[in-house]
mmCIF file of C-alpha atoms in Angstrom:
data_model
loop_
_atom_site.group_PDB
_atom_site.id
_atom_site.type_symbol
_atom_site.label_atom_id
_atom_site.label_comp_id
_atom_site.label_asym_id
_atom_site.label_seq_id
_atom_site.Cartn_x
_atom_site.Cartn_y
_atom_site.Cartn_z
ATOM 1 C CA UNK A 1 27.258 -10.914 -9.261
ATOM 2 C CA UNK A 2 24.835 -13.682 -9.196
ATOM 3 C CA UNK A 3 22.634 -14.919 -12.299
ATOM 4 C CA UNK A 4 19.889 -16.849 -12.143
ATOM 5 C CA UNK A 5 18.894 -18.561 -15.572
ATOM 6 C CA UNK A 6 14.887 -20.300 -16.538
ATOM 7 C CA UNK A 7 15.250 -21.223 -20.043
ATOM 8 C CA UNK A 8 12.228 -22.091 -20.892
ATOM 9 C CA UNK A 9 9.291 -19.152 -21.127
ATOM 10 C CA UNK A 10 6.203 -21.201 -21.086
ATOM 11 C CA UNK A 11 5.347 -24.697 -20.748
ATOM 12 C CA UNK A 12 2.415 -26.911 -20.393
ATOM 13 C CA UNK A 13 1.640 -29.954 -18.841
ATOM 14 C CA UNK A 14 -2.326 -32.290 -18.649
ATOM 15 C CA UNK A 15 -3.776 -32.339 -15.516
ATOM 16 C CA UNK A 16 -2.566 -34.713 -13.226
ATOM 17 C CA UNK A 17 0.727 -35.407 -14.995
ATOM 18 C CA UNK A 18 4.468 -34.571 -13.571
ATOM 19 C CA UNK A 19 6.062 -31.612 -15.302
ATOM 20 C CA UNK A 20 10.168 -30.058 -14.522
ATOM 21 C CA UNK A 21 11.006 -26.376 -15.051
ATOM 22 C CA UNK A 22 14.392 -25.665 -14.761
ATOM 23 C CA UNK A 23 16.666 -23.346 -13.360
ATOM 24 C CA UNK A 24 20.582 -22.871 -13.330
ATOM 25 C CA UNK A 25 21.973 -20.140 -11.046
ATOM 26 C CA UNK A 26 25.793 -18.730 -11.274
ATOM 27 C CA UNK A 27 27.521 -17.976 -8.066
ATOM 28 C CA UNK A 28 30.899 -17.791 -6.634
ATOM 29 C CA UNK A 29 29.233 -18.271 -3.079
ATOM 30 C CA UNK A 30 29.396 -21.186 -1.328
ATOM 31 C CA UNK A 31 26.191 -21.027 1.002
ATOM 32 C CA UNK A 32 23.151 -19.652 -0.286
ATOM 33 C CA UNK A 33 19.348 -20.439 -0.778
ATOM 34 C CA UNK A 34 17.102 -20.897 -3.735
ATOM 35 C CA UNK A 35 13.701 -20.418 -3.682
ATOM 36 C CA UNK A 36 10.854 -21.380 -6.549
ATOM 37 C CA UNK A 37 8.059 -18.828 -6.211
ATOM 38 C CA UNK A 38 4.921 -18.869 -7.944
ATOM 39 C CA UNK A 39 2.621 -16.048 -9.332
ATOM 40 C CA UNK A 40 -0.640 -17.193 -9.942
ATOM 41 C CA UNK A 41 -2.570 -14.974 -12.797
ATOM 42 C CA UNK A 42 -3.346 -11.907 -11.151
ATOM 43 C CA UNK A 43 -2.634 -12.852 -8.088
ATOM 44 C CA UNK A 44 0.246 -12.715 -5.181
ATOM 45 C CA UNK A 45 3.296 -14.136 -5.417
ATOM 46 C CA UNK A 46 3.943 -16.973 -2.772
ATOM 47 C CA UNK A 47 6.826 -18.979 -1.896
ATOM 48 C CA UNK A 48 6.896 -22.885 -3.636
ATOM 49 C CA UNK A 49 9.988 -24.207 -1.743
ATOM 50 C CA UNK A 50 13.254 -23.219 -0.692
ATOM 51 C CA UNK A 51 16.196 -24.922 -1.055
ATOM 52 C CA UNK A 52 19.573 -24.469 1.595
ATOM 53 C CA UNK A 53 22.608 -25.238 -0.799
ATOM 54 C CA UNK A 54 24.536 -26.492 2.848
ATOM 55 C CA UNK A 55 21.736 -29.776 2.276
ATOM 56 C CA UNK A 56 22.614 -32.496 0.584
ATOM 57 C CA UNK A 57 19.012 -33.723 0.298
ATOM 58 C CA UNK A 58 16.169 -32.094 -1.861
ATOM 59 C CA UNK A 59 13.767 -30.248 -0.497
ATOM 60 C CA UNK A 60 9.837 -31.285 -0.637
ATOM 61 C CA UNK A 61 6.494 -29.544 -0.089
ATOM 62 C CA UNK A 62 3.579 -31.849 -0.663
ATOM 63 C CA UNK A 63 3.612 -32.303 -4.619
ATOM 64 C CA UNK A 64 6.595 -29.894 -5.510
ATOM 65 C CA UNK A 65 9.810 -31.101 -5.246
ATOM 66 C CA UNK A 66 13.178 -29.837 -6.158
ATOM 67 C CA UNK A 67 16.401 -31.451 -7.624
ATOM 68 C CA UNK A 68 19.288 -29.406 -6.034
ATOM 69 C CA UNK A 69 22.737 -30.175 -8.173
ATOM 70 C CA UNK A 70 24.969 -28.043 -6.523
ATOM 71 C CA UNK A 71 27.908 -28.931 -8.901
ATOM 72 C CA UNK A 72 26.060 -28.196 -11.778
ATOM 73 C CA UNK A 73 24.498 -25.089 -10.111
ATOM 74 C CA UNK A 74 21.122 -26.903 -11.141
ATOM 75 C CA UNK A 75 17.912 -26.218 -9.206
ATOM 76 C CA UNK A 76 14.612 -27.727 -10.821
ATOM 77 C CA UNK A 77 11.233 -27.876 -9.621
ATOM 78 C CA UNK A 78 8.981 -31.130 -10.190
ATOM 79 C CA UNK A 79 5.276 -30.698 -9.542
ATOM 80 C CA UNK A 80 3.621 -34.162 -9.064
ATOM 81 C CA UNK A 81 0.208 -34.588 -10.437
ATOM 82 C CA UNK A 82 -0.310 -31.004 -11.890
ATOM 83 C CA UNK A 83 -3.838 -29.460 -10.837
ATOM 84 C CA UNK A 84 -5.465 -26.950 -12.221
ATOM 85 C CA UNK A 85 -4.211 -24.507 -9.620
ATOM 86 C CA UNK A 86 -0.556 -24.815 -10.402
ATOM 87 C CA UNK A 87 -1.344 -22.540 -13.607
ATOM 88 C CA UNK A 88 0.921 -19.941 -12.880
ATOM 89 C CA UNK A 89 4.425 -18.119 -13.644
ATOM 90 C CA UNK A 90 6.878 -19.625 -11.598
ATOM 91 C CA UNK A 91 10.187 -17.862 -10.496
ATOM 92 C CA UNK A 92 13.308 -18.956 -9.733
ATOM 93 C CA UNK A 93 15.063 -17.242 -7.108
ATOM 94 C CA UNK A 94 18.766 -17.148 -5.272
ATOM 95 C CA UNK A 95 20.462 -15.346 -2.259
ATOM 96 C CA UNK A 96 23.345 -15.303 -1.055
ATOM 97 C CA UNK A 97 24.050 -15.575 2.859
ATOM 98 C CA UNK A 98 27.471 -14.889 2.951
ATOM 99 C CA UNK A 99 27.088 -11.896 5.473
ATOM 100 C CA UNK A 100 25.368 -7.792 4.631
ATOM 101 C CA UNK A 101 22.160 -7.656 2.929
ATOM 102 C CA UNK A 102 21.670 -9.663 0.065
ATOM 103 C CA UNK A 103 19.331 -9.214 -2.419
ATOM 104 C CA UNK A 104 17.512 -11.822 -3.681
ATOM 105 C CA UNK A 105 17.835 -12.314 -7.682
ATOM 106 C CA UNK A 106 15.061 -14.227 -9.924
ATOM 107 C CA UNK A 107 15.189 -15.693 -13.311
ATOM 108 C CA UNK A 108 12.749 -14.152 -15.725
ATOM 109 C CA UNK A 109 9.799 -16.768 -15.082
ATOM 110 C CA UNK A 110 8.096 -19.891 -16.620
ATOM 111 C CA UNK A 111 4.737 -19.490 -17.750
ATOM 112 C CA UNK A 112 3.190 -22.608 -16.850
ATOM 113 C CA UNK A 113 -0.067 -24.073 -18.091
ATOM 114 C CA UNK A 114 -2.146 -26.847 -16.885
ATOM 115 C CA UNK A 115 -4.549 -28.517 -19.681
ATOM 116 C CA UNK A 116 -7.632 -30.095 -18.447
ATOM 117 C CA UNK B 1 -0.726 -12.855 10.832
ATOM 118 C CA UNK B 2 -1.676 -10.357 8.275
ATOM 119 C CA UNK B 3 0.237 -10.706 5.037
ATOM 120 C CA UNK B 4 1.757 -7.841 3.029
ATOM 121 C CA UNK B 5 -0.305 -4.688 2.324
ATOM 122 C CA UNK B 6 0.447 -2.182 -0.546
ATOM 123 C CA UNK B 7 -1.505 0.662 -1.609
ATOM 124 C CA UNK B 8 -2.823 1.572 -3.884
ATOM 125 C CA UNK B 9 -3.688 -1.494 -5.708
ATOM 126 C CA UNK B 10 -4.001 0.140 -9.060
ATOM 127 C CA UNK B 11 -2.626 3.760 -9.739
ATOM 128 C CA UNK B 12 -3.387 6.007 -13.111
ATOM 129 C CA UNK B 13 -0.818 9.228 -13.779
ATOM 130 C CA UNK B 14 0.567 11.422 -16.353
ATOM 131 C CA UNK B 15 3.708 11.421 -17.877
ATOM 132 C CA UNK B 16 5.840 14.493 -15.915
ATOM 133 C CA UNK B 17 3.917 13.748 -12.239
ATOM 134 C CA UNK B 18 5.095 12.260 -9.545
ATOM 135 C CA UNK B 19 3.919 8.911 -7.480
ATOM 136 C CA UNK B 20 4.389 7.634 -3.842
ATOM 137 C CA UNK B 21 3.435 3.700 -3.022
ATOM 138 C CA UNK B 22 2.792 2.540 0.201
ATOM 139 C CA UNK B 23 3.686 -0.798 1.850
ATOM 140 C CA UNK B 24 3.138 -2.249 4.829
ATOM 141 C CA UNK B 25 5.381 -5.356 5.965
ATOM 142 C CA UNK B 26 4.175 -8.730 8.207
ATOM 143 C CA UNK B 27 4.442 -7.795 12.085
ATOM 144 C CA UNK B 28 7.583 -8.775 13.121
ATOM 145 C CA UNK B 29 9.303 -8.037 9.593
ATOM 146 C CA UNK B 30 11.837 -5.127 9.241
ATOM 147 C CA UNK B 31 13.356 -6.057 5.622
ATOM 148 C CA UNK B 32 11.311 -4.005 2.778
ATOM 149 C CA UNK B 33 12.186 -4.641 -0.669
ATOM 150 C CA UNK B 34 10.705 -3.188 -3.751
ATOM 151 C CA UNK B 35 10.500 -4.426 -7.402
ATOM 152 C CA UNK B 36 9.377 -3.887 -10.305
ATOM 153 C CA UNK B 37 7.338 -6.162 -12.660
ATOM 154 C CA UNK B 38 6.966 -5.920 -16.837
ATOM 155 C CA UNK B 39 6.686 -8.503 -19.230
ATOM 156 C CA UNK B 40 9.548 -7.522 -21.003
ATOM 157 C CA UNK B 41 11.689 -7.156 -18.027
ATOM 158 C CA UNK B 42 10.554 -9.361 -15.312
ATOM 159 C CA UNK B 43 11.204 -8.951 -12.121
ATOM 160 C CA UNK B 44 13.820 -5.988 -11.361
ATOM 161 C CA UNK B 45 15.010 -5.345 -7.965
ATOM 162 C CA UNK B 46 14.286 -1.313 -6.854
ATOM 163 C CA UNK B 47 16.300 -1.607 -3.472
ATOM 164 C CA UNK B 48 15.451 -3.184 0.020
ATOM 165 C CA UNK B 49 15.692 -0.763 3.613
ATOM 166 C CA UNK B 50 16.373 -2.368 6.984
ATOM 167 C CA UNK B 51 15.991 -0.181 9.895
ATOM 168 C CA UNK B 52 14.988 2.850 8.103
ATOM 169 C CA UNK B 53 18.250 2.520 5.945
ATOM 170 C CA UNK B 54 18.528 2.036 2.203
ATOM 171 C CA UNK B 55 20.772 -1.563 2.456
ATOM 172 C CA UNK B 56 21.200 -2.318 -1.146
ATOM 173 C CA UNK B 57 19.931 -0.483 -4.746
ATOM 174 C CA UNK B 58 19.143 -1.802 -7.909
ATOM 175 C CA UNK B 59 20.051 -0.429 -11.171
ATOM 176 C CA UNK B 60 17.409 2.081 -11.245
ATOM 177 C CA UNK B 61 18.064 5.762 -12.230
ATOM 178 C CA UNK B 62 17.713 8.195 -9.278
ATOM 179 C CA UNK B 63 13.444 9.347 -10.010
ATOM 180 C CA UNK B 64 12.979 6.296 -8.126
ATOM 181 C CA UNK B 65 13.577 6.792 -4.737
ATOM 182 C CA UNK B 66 12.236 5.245 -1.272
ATOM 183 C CA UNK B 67 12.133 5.099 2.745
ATOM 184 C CA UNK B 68 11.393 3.372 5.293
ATOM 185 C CA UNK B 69 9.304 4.657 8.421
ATOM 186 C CA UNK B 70 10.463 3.365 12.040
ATOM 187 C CA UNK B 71 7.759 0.697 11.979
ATOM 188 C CA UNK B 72 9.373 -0.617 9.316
ATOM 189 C CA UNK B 73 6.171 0.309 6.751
ATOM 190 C CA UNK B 74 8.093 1.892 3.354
ATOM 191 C CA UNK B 75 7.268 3.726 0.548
ATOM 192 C CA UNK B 76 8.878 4.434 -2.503
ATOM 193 C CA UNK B 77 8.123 7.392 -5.010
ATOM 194 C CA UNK B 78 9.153 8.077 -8.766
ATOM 195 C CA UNK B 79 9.356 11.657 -9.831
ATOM 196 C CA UNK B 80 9.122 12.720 -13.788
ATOM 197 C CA UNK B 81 7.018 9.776 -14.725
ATOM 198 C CA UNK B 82 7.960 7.909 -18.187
ATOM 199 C CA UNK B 83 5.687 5.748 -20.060
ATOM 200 C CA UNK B 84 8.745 3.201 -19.865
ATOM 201 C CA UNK B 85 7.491 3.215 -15.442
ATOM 202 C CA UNK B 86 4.599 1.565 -16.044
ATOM 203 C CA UNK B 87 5.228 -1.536 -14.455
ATOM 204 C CA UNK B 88 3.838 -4.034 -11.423
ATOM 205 C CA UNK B 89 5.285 -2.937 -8.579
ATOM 206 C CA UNK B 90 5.684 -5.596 -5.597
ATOM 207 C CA UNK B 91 6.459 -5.141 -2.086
ATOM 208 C CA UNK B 92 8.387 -7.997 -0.368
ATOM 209 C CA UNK B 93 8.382 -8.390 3.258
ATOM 210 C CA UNK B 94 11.159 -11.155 5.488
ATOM 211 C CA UNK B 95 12.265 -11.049 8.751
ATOM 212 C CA UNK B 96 15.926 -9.024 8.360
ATOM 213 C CA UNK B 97 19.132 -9.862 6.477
ATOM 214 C CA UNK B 98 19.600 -13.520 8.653
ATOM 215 C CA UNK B 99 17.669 -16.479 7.847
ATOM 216 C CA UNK B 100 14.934 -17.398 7.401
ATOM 217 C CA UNK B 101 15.756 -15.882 4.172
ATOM 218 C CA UNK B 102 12.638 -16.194 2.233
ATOM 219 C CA UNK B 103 10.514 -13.073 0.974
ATOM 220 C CA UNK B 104 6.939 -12.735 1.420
ATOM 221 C CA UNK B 105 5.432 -10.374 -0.891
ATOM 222 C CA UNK B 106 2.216 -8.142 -1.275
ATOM 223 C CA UNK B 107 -0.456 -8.032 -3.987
ATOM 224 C CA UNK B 108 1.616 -5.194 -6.222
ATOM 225 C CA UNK B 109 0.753 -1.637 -6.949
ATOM 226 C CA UNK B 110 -0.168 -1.482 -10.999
ATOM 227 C CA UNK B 111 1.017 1.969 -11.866
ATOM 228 C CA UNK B 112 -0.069 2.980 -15.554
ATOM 229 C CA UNK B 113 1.690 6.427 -16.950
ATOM 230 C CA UNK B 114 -0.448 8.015 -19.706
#
């Protein structure tokens, strides 16, 4: 069975600075994808960025970014110059592709809070 | 496209009754998945139908139960409410069990047992 892991249950970070939440995932797979979802305080869940473990290089959407270490089973997410608007519970997120229907399994969330 | 739809958005019952949530998938999509959301627990996966079939299950006990209709819009109902049910509970849409693999999800049923 897959686990993913987010250690850390709230963080926060001043507007317009770079902040990393981490993730570590445990797998015996050896393709899969990882996602980064955020939730947004009462509001819908939406997909950050999603990560194929098959690629070598780090995925990127705008100011979120993602350092993929496969070996390490390590997938972080970097927002770049933190807006207001990224205030939010972010989930980490893994599934396998190995064939059948796999389900997707999330870590239990970062709180994340930008400071003006 | 339109995005996810569940209803109701906010739902208020009795221990003992019974509930049914309704969800409506992205055009196109035929992958429903259903989870439930607490503060305590975080995100818990109910179970996920494909072509009106139940395809994988949480660890859920058997009140909570689900289907899926042939245009791939699902439900899922919990019988014998507990206070313990009260919960977020989020619809997830994708395409079917090949890639793209991401989920796309709706704006949640709240469900609060009394």
């Amino acid at each position: 069975a897959q686990t993913v892991t987010q250690s850390q249950p709230e963080m926060s970070v001043q507007e317009a600075e770079t902040v990393t939440l981490s993730c570590t995932y445990d797998t015996s797979e050896s393709n899969y994808y990882l996602f980064w979802y955020k939730q947004p305080p009462s509001r819908q869940m939406i997909l950050v960025i999603r990560q194929e473990a098959y690629k070598q290089q780090n995925a990127t959407e705008n100011r979120f970014s993602v350092n993929f270490q496969k070996a390490a089973k390590s997938f972080s997410l970097k927002i770049s110059d933190s807006q207001l608007g990224d205030t939010a519970m972010y989930f980490c997120a893994f599934t396998g592709v190995s064939g059948g229907y796999q389900k997707v399994t999330f870590g239990t969330g970062t709180k994340l809070q930008v400071i003006p | 496209k339109a995005g996810v739809t569940q209803t109701p958005r906010y739902l208020i019952k009795t221990r003992g009754q019974q509930v049914t949530l309704s969800c409506s998938p992205i055009s196109g999509h035929r992958s429903v998945s259903w989870y439930q959301q607490t503060p305590g627990q975080g995100l818990q996966f109910l179970f996920e139908y494909f072509s009106e079939t139940q395809r994988n299950k949480g660890n859920f006990p058997g009140r909570f139960s689900g289907r899926q209709f042939s245009n791939s819009r699902s439900e899922m109902n919990v019988s014998t409410l507990e206070l313990g049910d009260s919960a977020l509970y989020l619809c997830a849409s994708r395409e079917g069990p090949g890639s793209p693999y991401e989920q796309y999800f709706g704006p949640g049923t709240r469900l609060t047992v009394t």
